[in-house]
Coordinates of C-alpha atoms in Angstrom, one line a residue:
X1212 CA -63.6 -0.5 94.2
X1213 CA -64.3 -3.1 97.0
X1214 CA -66.4 -6.1 96.0
X1215 CA -70.1 -5.7 96.7
X1216 CA -72.3 -8.8 96.7
X1217 CA -75.7 -9.0 94.9
X1218 CA -77.4 -9.7 98.3
X1219 CA -76.3 -9.8 101.9
X1220 CA -79.1 -10.3 104.4
X1221 CA -77.0 -8.8 107.2
X1222 CA -76.3 -5.5 105.5
X1223 CA -78.9 -2.7 105.8
X1224 CA -78.3 -1.8 102.1
X1225 CA -80.0 -5.1 101.2
X1226 CA -82.4 -5.8 104.0
X1227 CA -84.0 -3.7 106.7
X1228 CA -84.7 -4.1 109.5
X1229 CA -81.9 -6.4 110.5
X1230 CA -82.5 -10.1 111.5
X1231 CA -85.8 -11.4 113.0
X1232 CA -88.8 -9.1 112.9
X1233 CA -92.0 -8.7 114.9
X1234 CA -95.2 -9.8 113.0
X1235 CA -96.6 -6.8 111.1
X1236 CA -93.2 -5.4 110.2
X1237 CA -92.6 -4.3 106.6
X1238 CA -89.3 -5.8 105.5
X1239 CA -87.5 -4.1 102.7
X1240 CA -85.4 -6.2 100.4
X1241 CA -82.9 -4.9 97.8
X1242 CA -80.8 -6.7 95.2
X1243 CA -77.7 -5.0 94.0
X1244 CA -76.3 -6.9 91.0
X1245 CA -73.4 -5.4 89.0
X1246 CA -74.7 -3.2 86.1
X1247 CA -72.3 -4.9 83.8
X1248 CA -74.3 -8.2 84.2
X1249 CA -77.3 -6.5 82.5
X1250 CA -80.1 -7.9 84.6
X1251 CA -83.5 -6.4 83.7
X1252 CA -86.0 -8.3 85.9
X1253 CA -86.0 -9.5 89.5
X1254 CA -88.5 -11.5 91.6
X1255 CA -88.7 -12.9 95.0
X1256 CA -90.3 -16.2 96.0
X1257 CA -91.5 -16.3 99.6
X1258 CA -92.6 -19.5 101.5
X1259 CA -94.6 -19.0 104.7
X1260 CA -93.7 -22.3 106.5
X1261 CA -96.3 -21.9 109.3
X1262 CA -99.1 -21.0 106.8
X1263 CA -99.1 -24.5 105.2
X1264 CA -96.1 -23.5 103.1
X1265 CA -98.0 -20.9 101.2
X1266 CA -95.9 -19.4 98.3
X1267 CA -96.0 -15.7 97.5
X1268 CA -94.1 -14.3 94.4
X1269 CA -93.1 -10.6 94.5
X1270 CA -91.7 -8.6 91.7
X1271 CA -88.7 -6.4 92.7
X1272 CA -89.0 -3.3 90.4
X1273 CA -85.8 -1.6 89.2
X1274 CA -85.2 1.5 91.4
X1275 CA -82.1 2.9 89.8
X1276 CA -78.4 2.3 90.3
X1277 CA -75.6 3.0 92.8
X1278 CA -71.9 2.5 92.6
X1279 CA -72.0 0.4 89.5
X1280 CA -74.9 -1.7 90.8
X1281 CA -78.5 -1.9 89.6
X1282 CA -81.1 -1.7 92.4
X1283 CA -84.2 -3.9 92.5
X1284 CA -86.3 -3.5 95.6
X1285 CA -89.6 -4.4 97.2
X1286 CA -91.2 -4.7 100.7
X1287 CA -92.7 -7.8 102.3
X1288 CA -95.6 -7.4 104.6
X1289 CA -95.4 -9.9 107.6
X1290 CA -98.8 -8.9 109.1
X1291 CA -100.9 -11.7 110.6
X1292 CA -98.0 -14.2 110.4
X1293 CA -95.7 -15.8 113.0
X1294 CA -93.2 -18.4 112.1
X1295 CA -90.3 -18.9 109.7
X1296 CA -90.2 -17.4 106.2
X1297 CA -88.0 -18.9 103.5
X1298 CA -87.2 -16.6 100.6
X1299 CA -85.2 -16.8 97.4
X1300 CA -84.5 -14.4 94.5
X1301 CA -84.3 -14.7 90.8
X1302 CA -82.6 -12.2 88.5
X1303 CA -83.2 -12.5 84.7
X1304 CA -81.5 -10.9 81.7
X1305 CA -83.2 -10.1 78.4
X1306 CA -81.4 -13.1 76.8
X1307 CA -83.0 -15.4 79.3
X1308 CA -80.0 -16.0 81.5
X1309 CA -80.9 -16.3 85.2
X1310 CA -79.2 -16.0 88.5
X1311 CA -80.9 -17.5 91.6
X1312 CA -80.0 -16.7 95.2
X1313 CA -81.2 -18.4 98.4
X1314 CA -83.0 -19.7 100.2
X1315 CA -82.6 -17.4 103.2
X1316 CA -84.4 -17.5 106.5
X1317 CA -86.5 -14.7 108.1
X1318 CA -87.8 -15.3 111.6
X1319 CA -91.1 -13.6 112.3
X1320 CA -92.1 -13.5 115.9
X1321 CA -95.0 -12.3 118.0
X1322 CA -93.9 -8.9 119.3
X1323 CA -96.7 -8.4 121.7
X1324 CA -94.9 -10.2 124.6
X1325 CA -92.6 -8.3 126.9
X1326 CA -89.5 -10.2 128.2
X1327 CA -87.8 -9.2 131.5
X1328 CA -84.3 -8.0 130.7
X1329 CA -82.7 -8.9 134.1
X1330 CA -81.7 -12.4 133.2
X1331 CA -79.5 -11.7 130.2
X1332 CA -77.7 -8.8 131.8
X1333 CA -76.1 -10.4 134.9
X1334 CA -74.0 -13.4 135.8
X1335 CA -75.6 -16.8 136.4
X1336 CA -74.1 -19.5 138.6
X1337 CA -75.2 -23.1 138.1
X1338 CA -75.3 -25.3 141.1
X1339 CA -75.5 -29.1 141.0
X1340 CA -77.1 -29.3 144.5
X1341 CA -75.6 -32.5 145.8
X1342 CA -72.0 -31.4 145.0
X1343 CA -71.7 -27.7 145.9
X1344 CA -71.6 -27.5 149.7
X1345 CA -72.9 -29.5 152.6
X1346 CA -73.5 -28.3 156.2
X1347 CA -73.5 -31.9 157.6
X1348 CA -73.1 -35.5 156.6
X1349 CA -76.7 -36.6 156.1
X1350 CA -78.3 -39.9 157.1
X1351 CA -80.1 -41.5 154.1
X1352 CA -82.1 -43.9 156.2
X1353 CA -85.8 -43.9 155.1
X1354 CA -85.2 -41.7 152.1
X1355 CA -86.4 -42.7 148.6
X1356 CA -84.0 -44.6 146.4
X1357 CA -81.8 -46.8 148.7
X1358 CA -79.1 -44.2 148.8
X1359 CA -75.5 -44.3 150.0
X1360 CA -73.6 -41.2 151.3
X1361 CA -69.9 -40.5 150.9
X1362 CA -68.5 -39.8 154.3
X1363 CA -65.6 -37.8 152.9
X1364 CA -66.4 -34.8 150.7
X1365 CA -63.2 -35.4 148.8
X1366 CA -64.1 -38.9 147.5
X1367 CA -64.7 -39.6 143.8
X1368 CA -68.3 -40.2 142.5
X1369 CA -69.2 -43.8 141.6
X1370 CA -69.1 -44.4 137.9
X1371 CA -68.9 -48.2 137.5
X1372 CA -71.9 -50.4 136.8
X1373 CA -73.3 -52.6 139.6
X1374 CA -73.7 -56.3 139.5
X1375 CA -76.7 -55.9 137.2
X1376 CA -74.7 -53.8 134.8
X1377 CA -76.5 -50.6 135.8
X1378 CA -75.1 -47.2 136.8
X1379 CA -77.6 -46.3 139.5
X1380 CA -76.5 -42.8 140.5
X1381 CA -77.6 -43.5 144.1
X1382 CA -74.3 -42.3 145.7
X1383 CA -74.8 -38.9 147.4
X1384 CA -72.4 -36.4 148.9
X1385 CA -75.1 -34.5 150.8
X1386 CA -74.9 -30.9 149.4
X1387 CA -77.7 -28.9 150.9
X1388 CA -79.5 -25.6 151.1
X1389 CA -77.9 -24.6 154.4
X1390 CA -74.5 -25.1 152.7
X1391 CA -75.6 -22.8 149.8
X1392 CA -76.9 -20.2 152.3
X1393 CA -73.4 -20.2 153.9
X1394 CA -71.8 -19.5 150.5
X1395 CA -74.1 -16.7 149.3
X1396 CA -71.5 -14.1 150.1
X1397 CA -69.0 -16.1 148.1
X1398 CA -71.4 -16.1 145.1
X1399 CA -72.0 -12.4 145.5
X1400 CA -68.2 -11.9 145.4
X1401 CA -68.3 -13.5 141.9
X1402 CA -70.8 -10.9 140.7
X1403 CA -73.6 -13.5 140.6
X1404 CA -77.1 -12.2 140.0
X1405 CA -78.9 -15.4 139.3
X1406 CA -78.5 -18.8 141.0
X1407 CA -79.6 -21.7 138.7
X1408 CA -80.2 -25.0 140.5
X1409 CA -80.2 -28.4 138.8
X1410 CA -83.3 -30.2 140.1
X1411 CA -84.1 -29.9 143.8
X1412 CA -87.2 -32.0 144.2
X1413 CA -87.3 -35.4 145.9
X1414 CA -85.8 -38.0 143.7
X1415 CA -84.0 -41.4 143.9
X1416 CA -80.9 -40.4 141.9
X1417 CA -78.2 -37.9 142.9
X1418 CA -78.9 -35.8 139.7
X1419 CA -82.6 -35.7 140.6
X1420 CA -83.8 -35.6 137.0
X1421 CA -86.2 -38.5 137.8
X1422 CA -88.6 -36.5 140.0
X1423 CA -90.2 -38.5 142.7
X1424 CA -92.3 -35.7 144.3
X1425 CA -92.8 -32.3 142.8
X1426 CA -94.4 -31.0 146.0
X1427 CA -91.4 -31.2 148.3
X1428 CA -87.7 -30.5 148.3
X1429 CA -85.5 -33.5 148.5
X1430 CA -85.0 -34.1 152.3
X1431 CA -81.3 -34.4 151.9
X1432 CA -81.3 -30.7 150.7
X1433 CA -83.5 -29.6 153.5
X1434 CA -87.2 -28.6 153.7
X1435 CA -89.5 -26.4 151.6
X1436 CA -89.1 -23.8 154.2
X1437 CA -85.3 -24.0 153.9
X1438 CA -85.7 -23.3 150.2
X1439 CA -87.8 -20.2 150.8
X1440 CA -85.3 -19.0 153.4
X1441 CA -82.5 -19.4 150.8
X1442 CA -84.5 -17.4 148.3
X1443 CA -85.1 -14.7 150.8
X1444 CA -81.4 -14.5 151.7
X1445 CA -80.5 -14.4 148.0
X1446 CA -83.0 -11.7 147.2
X1447 CA -81.6 -9.7 150.1
X1448 CA -78.2 -9.8 148.5
X1449 CA -79.6 -8.8 145.1
X1450 CA -79.7 -12.3 143.6
X1451 CA -82.5 -14.3 142.0
X1452 CA -83.1 -18.0 141.9
X1453 CA -84.0 -20.2 138.9
X1454 CA -85.3 -23.8 139.2
X1455 CA -84.9 -26.7 136.8
X1456 CA -88.3 -27.9 135.6
X1457 CA -88.2 -31.5 134.5
X1458 CA -91.7 -32.0 133.1
X1459 CA -91.1 -34.5 130.2
X1460 CA -90.6 -37.5 132.5
X1461 CA -90.7 -38.5 136.1
X1462 CA -88.9 -41.2 138.1
X1463 CA -89.6 -44.9 138.0
X1464 CA -89.2 -44.4 141.7
X1465 CA -91.8 -41.7 142.2
X1466 CA -95.1 -40.9 143.8
X1467 CA -96.7 -41.0 140.4
X1468 CA -95.3 -44.1 138.8
X1469 CA -94.2 -45.8 142.0
X1470 CA -92.3 -48.6 140.2
X1471 CA -90.7 -50.0 143.4
X1472 CA -93.7 -49.4 145.7
X1473 CA -91.9 -47.0 148.0
X1474 CA -94.9 -44.7 148.3
X1475 CA -97.9 -45.9 150.2
X1476 CA -100.5 -44.8 147.6
X1477 CA -101.0 -46.7 144.3
X1478 CA -99.0 -45.3 141.4
X1479 CA -99.4 -45.8 137.7
X1480 CA -97.6 -49.2 137.8
X1481 CA -99.6 -50.6 140.7
X1482 CA -103.2 -49.9 139.8
X1483 CA -105.1 -49.4 136.6
X1484 CA -107.4 -47.1 138.5
X1485 CA -104.5 -44.9 139.8
X1486 CA -105.2 -41.2 139.0
X1487 CA -101.6 -41.1 137.7
X1488 CA -101.9 -44.0 135.2
X1489 CA -103.2 -41.8 132.3
X1490 CA -100.1 -39.6 132.8
X1491 CA -98.0 -42.4 131.3
X1492 CA -98.0 -44.1 127.9
X1493 CA -98.1 -47.9 128.5
X1494 CA -97.7 -50.2 125.6
X1495 CA -98.3 -53.2 127.8
X1496 CA -99.4 -52.3 131.4
X1497 CA -97.7 -52.3 133.8
X1498 CA -94.2 -53.4 132.5
X1499 CA -93.9 -51.8 129.1
X1500 CA -94.1 -48.0 128.8
X1501 CA -92.5 -45.1 127.0
X1502 CA -89.5 -43.7 128.7
X1503 CA -87.0 -40.9 128.1
X1504 CA -84.5 -42.1 125.5
X1505 CA -85.4 -45.7 126.4
X1506 CA -84.1 -45.3 130.0
X1507 CA -86.5 -47.4 132.0
X1508 CA -85.9 -45.4 135.2
X1509 CA -87.3 -42.3 133.6
X1510 CA -90.9 -43.0 132.5
X1511 CA -92.1 -40.4 129.9
X1512 CA -95.3 -38.6 130.7
X1513 CA -98.1 -37.8 128.4
X1514 CA -98.0 -34.0 128.2
X1515 CA -101.3 -33.8 126.5
X1516 CA -103.2 -35.4 129.5
X1517 CA -105.5 -32.7 131.0
X1518 CA -104.9 -33.8 134.5
X1519 CA -101.1 -33.7 134.1
X1520 CA -101.3 -30.2 132.5
X1521 CA -103.4 -28.9 135.3
X1522 CA -100.9 -30.4 137.8
X1523 CA -97.9 -28.8 136.2
X1524 CA -99.2 -25.4 135.2
X1525 CA -103.0 -25.1 134.8
X1526 CA -104.2 -24.7 138.4
X1527 CA -103.6 -21.9 140.9
X1528 CA -101.6 -24.4 143.0
X1529 CA -99.7 -25.9 140.1
X1530 CA -96.1 -26.9 140.3
X1531 CA -94.9 -24.0 138.3
X1532 CA -96.9 -21.4 140.2
X1533 CA -96.4 -22.9 143.7
X1534 CA -92.6 -22.7 143.6
X1535 CA -92.6 -19.2 142.3
X1536 CA -94.7 -18.3 145.3
X1537 CA -92.1 -20.1 147.4
X1538 CA -89.4 -17.7 146.2
X1539 CA -88.2 -18.8 142.8
X1540 CA -87.8 -16.2 140.0
X1541 CA -87.8 -18.4 137.0
X1542 CA -87.7 -21.9 135.4
X1543 CA -85.3 -23.5 133.1
X1544 CA -87.1 -26.2 131.1
X1545 CA -85.3 -29.5 130.8
X1546 CA -85.4 -30.9 127.3
X1547 CA -87.7 -28.1 126.2
X1548 CA -87.7 -29.4 122.6
X1549 CA -89.4 -32.6 123.7
X1550 CA -92.3 -30.7 125.3
X1551 CA -95.3 -29.8 123.0
X1552 CA -95.4 -26.1 122.0
X1553 CA -98.7 -25.5 123.7
X1554 CA -97.4 -27.1 126.9
X1555 CA -94.5 -24.7 127.0
X1556 CA -96.9 -21.8 126.2
X1557 CA -99.0 -22.9 129.1
X1558 CA -96.0 -22.8 131.4
X1559 CA -95.1 -19.4 130.1
X1560 CA -98.7 -18.1 130.8
X1561 CA -98.6 -19.5 134.3
X1562 CA -95.2 -18.0 135.1
X1563 CA -96.3 -14.6 134.0
X1564 CA -99.6 -14.8 135.8
X1565 CA -97.9 -15.7 139.1
X1566 CA -94.8 -13.4 138.8
X1567 CA -94.8 -11.0 135.9
X1568 CA -91.0 -10.5 136.0
X1569 CA -90.1 -14.2 136.2
X1570 CA -88.5 -15.9 133.1
X1571 CA -88.6 -19.2 131.3
X1572 CA -85.4 -20.5 129.7
X1573 CA -85.4 -23.6 127.5
X1574 CA -82.8 -26.3 127.1
X1575 CA -82.1 -26.5 123.4
X1576 CA -78.7 -27.6 122.0
X1577 CA -79.0 -26.3 118.5
X1578 CA -80.2 -23.1 116.7
X1579 CA -83.5 -22.7 118.6
X1580 CA -85.1 -20.8 115.7
X1581 CA -84.9 -23.9 113.3
X1582 CA -85.1 -26.7 115.9
X1583 CA -87.2 -29.6 114.7
X1584 CA -88.3 -32.3 117.2
X1585 CA -90.6 -35.2 116.5
X1586 CA -91.2 -33.8 113.0
X1587 CA -92.4 -30.4 114.4
X1588 CA -90.7 -27.1 114.0
X1589 CA -90.6 -25.7 117.5
X1590 CA -91.9 -22.3 118.5
X1591 CA -89.5 -21.8 121.3
X1592 CA -88.5 -18.1 120.6
X1593 CA -91.5 -16.9 118.5
X1594 CA -93.0 -15.2 121.6
X1595 CA -95.0 -16.5 124.5
X1596 CA -93.0 -19.7 124.9
X1597 CA -89.3 -19.4 126.1
X1598 CA -87.8 -16.0 127.0
X1599 CA -84.3 -17.4 126.1
X1600 CA -82.5 -20.6 125.5
X1601 CA -79.3 -22.3 126.7
X1602 CA -76.7 -21.2 124.1
X1603 CA -74.9 -24.4 123.3
X1604 CA -74.0 -23.0 119.8
X1605 CA -71.9 -20.3 121.6
X1606 CA -70.1 -22.9 123.7
X1607 CA -69.3 -24.9 120.6
X1608 CA -68.0 -21.8 118.8
X1609 CA -65.8 -20.8 121.8
X1610 CA -64.4 -24.3 122.2
X1611 CA -63.7 -24.6 118.4
X1612 CA -62.0 -21.2 118.3
X1613 CA -59.7 -21.9 121.2
X1614 CA -58.9 -25.3 119.9
X1615 CA -57.6 -23.9 116.7
X1616 CA -60.6 -23.0 114.6
X1617 CA -60.7 -19.7 112.8
X1618 CA -62.2 -16.5 114.1
X1619 CA -64.1 -16.4 110.7
X1620 CA -66.1 -19.5 111.8
X1621 CA -66.9 -18.0 115.2
X1622 CA -68.2 -14.8 113.6
X1623 CA -70.3 -16.7 111.0
X1624 CA -71.8 -19.1 113.5
X1625 CA -72.7 -16.4 116.0
X1626 CA -74.0 -13.9 113.4
X1627 CA -76.3 -16.7 112.2
X1628 CA -77.7 -17.0 115.7
X1629 CA -78.0 -13.2 116.0
X1630 CA -79.8 -12.9 112.7
X1631 CA -82.2 -15.8 113.3
X1632 CA -83.1 -15.0 116.9
X1633 CA -85.5 -12.2 118.0
X1634 CA -83.4 -9.7 120.0
X1635 CA -85.2 -10.7 123.3
X1636 CA -84.0 -14.3 122.9
X1637 CA -80.4 -13.4 121.8
X1638 CA -80.0 -11.1 124.8
X1639 CA -81.7 -13.5 127.2
X1640 CA -79.6 -16.5 126.3
X1641 CA -78.0 -18.7 129.0
X1642 CA -74.3 -18.7 127.9
X1643 CA -72.1 -21.4 129.4
X1644 CA -68.7 -22.8 128.9
X1645 CA -69.7 -26.0 130.8
X1646 CA -72.8 -27.6 132.2
X1647 CA -73.6 -30.8 134.0
X1648 CA -74.0 -32.4 130.6
X1649 CA -70.6 -31.4 129.1
X1650 CA -66.9 -32.1 129.9
X1651 CA -65.2 -29.3 131.7
X1652 CA -63.6 -26.8 129.3
X1653 CA -60.4 -26.7 131.3
X1654 CA -59.9 -30.4 130.7
X1655 CA -60.7 -30.2 127.0
X1656 CA -58.5 -27.2 126.4
X1657 CA -55.6 -28.5 128.5
X1658 CA -55.7 -32.1 127.3
X1659 CA -55.7 -31.2 123.6
X1660 CA -56.9 -34.2 121.5
X1661 CA -55.4 -37.0 123.6
X1662 CA -58.7 -37.8 125.3
X1663 CA -60.4 -38.9 122.1
X1664 CA -61.2 -42.7 121.8
X1665 CA -60.1 -43.3 125.4
X1666 CA -62.1 -45.6 127.8
X1667 CA -64.3 -44.4 130.6
X1668 CA -61.8 -45.8 133.1
X1669 CA -59.0 -43.8 131.5
X1670 CA -61.2 -40.6 131.7
X1671 CA -62.0 -41.3 135.3
X1672 CA -58.3 -41.4 136.2
X1673 CA -57.2 -38.5 134.0
X1674 CA -55.7 -35.4 135.5
X1675 CA -54.0 -32.6 133.6
X1676 CA -50.2 -32.5 133.9
X1677 CA -48.7 -29.2 135.2
X1678 CA -47.9 -28.2 131.6
X1679 CA -51.3 -29.1 130.3
X1680 CA -53.0 -27.3 133.2
X1681 CA -51.0 -24.2 132.6
X1682 CA -51.9 -24.1 129.0
X1683 CA -55.6 -25.0 129.8
X1684 CA -55.8 -22.2 132.3
X1685 CA -54.5 -19.6 129.9
X1686 CA -57.1 -20.7 127.3
X1687 CA -59.9 -20.9 129.9
X1688 CA -59.2 -17.4 131.2
X1689 CA -59.5 -16.1 127.6
X1690 CA -62.6 -18.2 126.9
X1691 CA -64.2 -17.0 130.1
X1692 CA -63.5 -13.3 129.2
X1693 CA -65.1 -13.9 125.8
X1694 CA -68.1 -15.4 127.6
X1695 CA -68.5 -12.5 130.0
X1696 CA -68.2 -10.0 127.0
X1697 CA -70.8 -11.7 124.9
X1698 CA -74.6 -10.8 124.8
X1699 CA -76.6 -13.0 127.1
X1700 CA -76.1 -14.2 130.7
X1701 CA -72.5 -15.5 131.3
X1702 CA -73.2 -18.7 133.2
X1703 CA -70.6 -20.3 135.4
X1704 CA -70.9 -24.0 136.2
X1705 CA -69.9 -24.5 139.8
X1706 CA -66.2 -25.0 140.3
X1707 CA -65.1 -23.7 136.9
X1708 CA -64.0 -20.5 138.6
X1709 CA -61.5 -22.5 140.8
X1710 CA -60.2 -24.9 138.2
X1711 CA -62.2 -28.0 138.6
X1712 CA -61.4 -30.7 136.0
X1713 CA -63.3 -33.6 134.5
X1714 CA -64.7 -35.2 131.4
X1715 CA -68.4 -36.2 131.0
X1716 CA -70.9 -37.3 133.7
X1717 CA -70.1 -38.1 136.5
X1718 CA -66.5 -36.8 136.2
X1719 CA -67.8 -33.2 135.6
X1720 CA -69.9 -33.5 138.8
X1721 CA -67.3 -33.9 141.5
X1722 CA -67.6 -31.9 144.7
X1723 CA -66.5 -28.3 144.9
X1724 CA -63.0 -28.2 146.3
X1725 CA -63.5 -26.0 149.3
X1726 CA -60.1 -25.0 150.7
X1727 CA -58.3 -26.2 147.6
X1728 CA -59.3 -23.4 145.1
X1729 CA -57.1 -22.2 142.3
X1730 CA -56.7 -18.7 143.6
X1731 CA -55.4 -17.3 140.3
X1732 CA -58.5 -18.4 138.5
X1733 CA -60.8 -17.3 141.3
X1734 CA -59.4 -13.8 141.2
X1735 CA -59.9 -13.8 137.4
X1736 CA -63.5 -14.8 137.7
X1737 CA -64.1 -12.2 140.3
X1738 CA -62.6 -9.5 138.1
X1739 CA -64.9 -10.8 135.3
X1740 CA -67.9 -10.5 137.6
X1741 CA -67.0 -6.9 138.5
X1742 CA -66.5 -6.0 134.8
X1743 CA -69.9 -7.4 133.8
X1744 CA -71.7 -5.7 136.7
X1745 CA -70.2 -2.3 136.1
X1746 CA -70.2 -2.0 132.3
X1747 CA -73.5 -1.3 130.8
X1748 CA -72.2 -2.0 127.3
X1749 CA -71.6 -5.6 128.3
X1750 CA -75.0 -5.9 130.0
X1751 CA -77.1 -4.6 127.2
X1752 CA -75.0 -3.1 124.4
X1753 CA -75.0 -4.0 120.7
X1754 CA -72.3 -6.1 119.2
X1755 CA -70.3 -5.4 116.1
X1756 CA -67.4 -7.5 114.9
X1757 CA -64.1 -5.8 114.1
X1758 CA -62.0 -8.8 113.2
X1759 CA -62.5 -12.6 112.7
X1760 CA -59.4 -13.9 111.1
X1761 CA -57.5 -17.1 112.1
X1762 CA -56.6 -17.0 115.8
X1763 CA -57.7 -13.4 116.2
X1764 CA -61.2 -12.3 117.1
X1765 CA -62.4 -8.8 118.1
X1766 CA -65.8 -7.2 118.6
X1767 CA -67.2 -4.0 120.0
X1768 CA -70.0 -3.8 122.6
X1769 CA -71.6 -0.4 122.8
X1770 CA -74.4 1.8 124.1
X1771 CA -74.9 5.5 123.4
X1772 CA -72.7 6.2 126.4
X1773 CA -70.0 3.6 126.3
X1774 CA -68.0 1.6 123.7
X1775 CA -65.8 -1.4 124.7
X1776 CA -63.4 -3.3 122.4
X1777 CA -63.0 -7.0 123.2
X1778 CA -60.0 -8.8 121.6
X1779 CA -58.9 -12.4 121.8
X1780 CA -55.9 -14.3 120.5
X1781 CA -56.3 -18.1 120.5
X1782 CA -53.0 -18.8 118.8
X1783 CA -49.6 -19.8 120.2
X1784 CA -47.9 -16.6 119.0
X1785 CA -48.4 -12.9 119.9
X1786 CA -50.8 -11.1 117.5
X1787 CA -51.5 -7.5 116.7
X1788 CA -54.7 -5.7 115.7
X1789 CA -54.6 -2.3 114.1
X1790 CA -57.4 0.0 115.2
X1791 CA -58.8 2.3 112.6
X1792 CA -60.2 4.7 115.1
X1793 CA -60.4 5.5 118.8
X1794 CA -58.1 5.7 121.8
X1795 CA -58.1 2.5 123.8
X1796 CA -57.7 2.2 127.6
X1797 CA -57.1 -1.2 129.0
X1798 CA -59.8 -2.4 131.5
X1799 CA -58.9 -6.1 131.9
X1800 CA -56.5 -8.6 130.4
X1801 CA -53.0 -8.7 129.1
X1802 CA -52.1 -6.5 126.1
X1803 CA -49.6 -3.9 124.9
X1804 CA -50.5 -0.7 123.1
X1805 CA -48.4 0.9 120.4
X1806 CA -49.1 4.2 118.7
X1807 CA -47.9 5.4 115.3
X1808 CA -49.2 8.3 113.3
X1809 CA -52.1 8.7 115.7
X1810 CA -53.3 5.1 115.2
X1811 CA -53.1 2.4 117.8
X1812 CA -52.1 -1.3 117.5
X1813 CA -53.2 -3.8 120.2
X1814 CA -50.6 -6.5 120.8
X1815 CA -52.0 -9.6 122.5
X1816 CA -49.8 -12.4 124.0
X1817 CA -50.6 -16.0 123.0
X1818 CA -53.8 -17.6 124.4
X1819 CA -55.1 -14.4 125.9
X1820 CA -57.8 -11.7 125.7
X1821 CA -58.3 -8.1 126.8
X1822 CA -61.1 -5.5 127.1
X1823 CA -60.5 -1.8 126.3
X1824 CA -62.6 1.3 126.9
X1825 CA -62.6 3.3 123.6
X1826 CA -62.6 7.0 123.7

């Protein structure tokens, strides 16, 4: 007889419904200890974290027995509660011996909110605006920030400190909206349904995370009208546009702080009477102030200031609403965990009021259900805040798996996320292999471990050898297939699809190599885009793991009409997976099928993946 645990929160024999639940749901818990252990009493201790850690103790009456196990069961009412529940069990024998289990997490969310499904279903493409495509070499004269412009698109970004020891990020390449418009057909050929832009508003630095003016597009990108035209063209091709909302801090060089006096009106650092001065937290005006992670060029704002809130989301002409009217379809919130919960909720209300099918995606690097920032458990995915989050845990799991970690660890990590997240958040996640804040996966997978402990100068000069690049490409193709098969929106960081390399910022922010694309990778990503667009099981189907063992990983995505098997081999040797049922038909990837006694075995080459339609 197979081993059966006393409790398994992911098995419907022990807990129903699965995972997170909407407030008001009756959750049934069942313990199944072996009869031979002789337990006679069972109880459950429940701690409602968001209800001042109120403790509730429930008795689990004996309900009978099944397959050599006693059954103790009770229901928990979650009515009137939203937040995390932590629960534990205690089993007791007549002789006083006890067994304790837990604690376990139960996420209870507000189920009254409706989340648009479009974001999680289709492919997203992330554009770092200065480095994607330019229509001309711009003239920086008169622009904020004292910029320089690389005359050649193929030059390397500046990364060394200046004479004052600062990395200024004032070197621009001049990517612009007209360049993006020219490449919309290219994006469509990749199957892209959402374009996510890193910040587009006027700012001194090339990354534009120190916003200088929320009311206008950076003039190097174009005009506000150019942005609306881009949105119109994207919409015409069936694509939506998502903007990066940087609302935790502004720029030292900005209309609001005006640290260098570039703007004619008085900013917070020039006048105590400036309307912007209360937006910032000065410890000694005007030279000492709170800033993001201590970076003086990014003064932190006071998100509790009524005037600032009204400016960002409160008024009809707020930043959030104005740019949705201009054509945007959603916001990604930079450092969402550093924004107060009611601030994020205010943005969410404003977004829905302006455009009911627009979405709010939050930047969170950890499990978003348990995230604590500044001593506060965040409410990101409890309803009415973020519709989805950036799924960095998935990136970490994919990287670990293809670097030699076991499939068991991948399954455990991702099932923890699926169990902790409401379904709307799990299926609306922004899933990436790379972002502007991470090294390129091709570089990490190809280089192996030799990049660790190397200097920044070494990283700047590093390029994969032909042998490293060949290995890295094999692993990247398999990793990308996994990304496109997983629930949530597969998000491609510009240039990944053509083999761009690079470690951390700014080496991961080089210009897109137009005319020098890796055609093999590009063809692969286009095939991935077609697969994702055409297969409903990948867009919205459930997920069920078939295998997670060493270098082998397999799961099924299915709807009532379609069932797909997704299989991956991260190892250096060919691997086989025996199928217990179904007749597979290869859709994409490299694999060999063998049949014996009516059962199929899938044989995968090293460092590969494949998708099968199951009949």
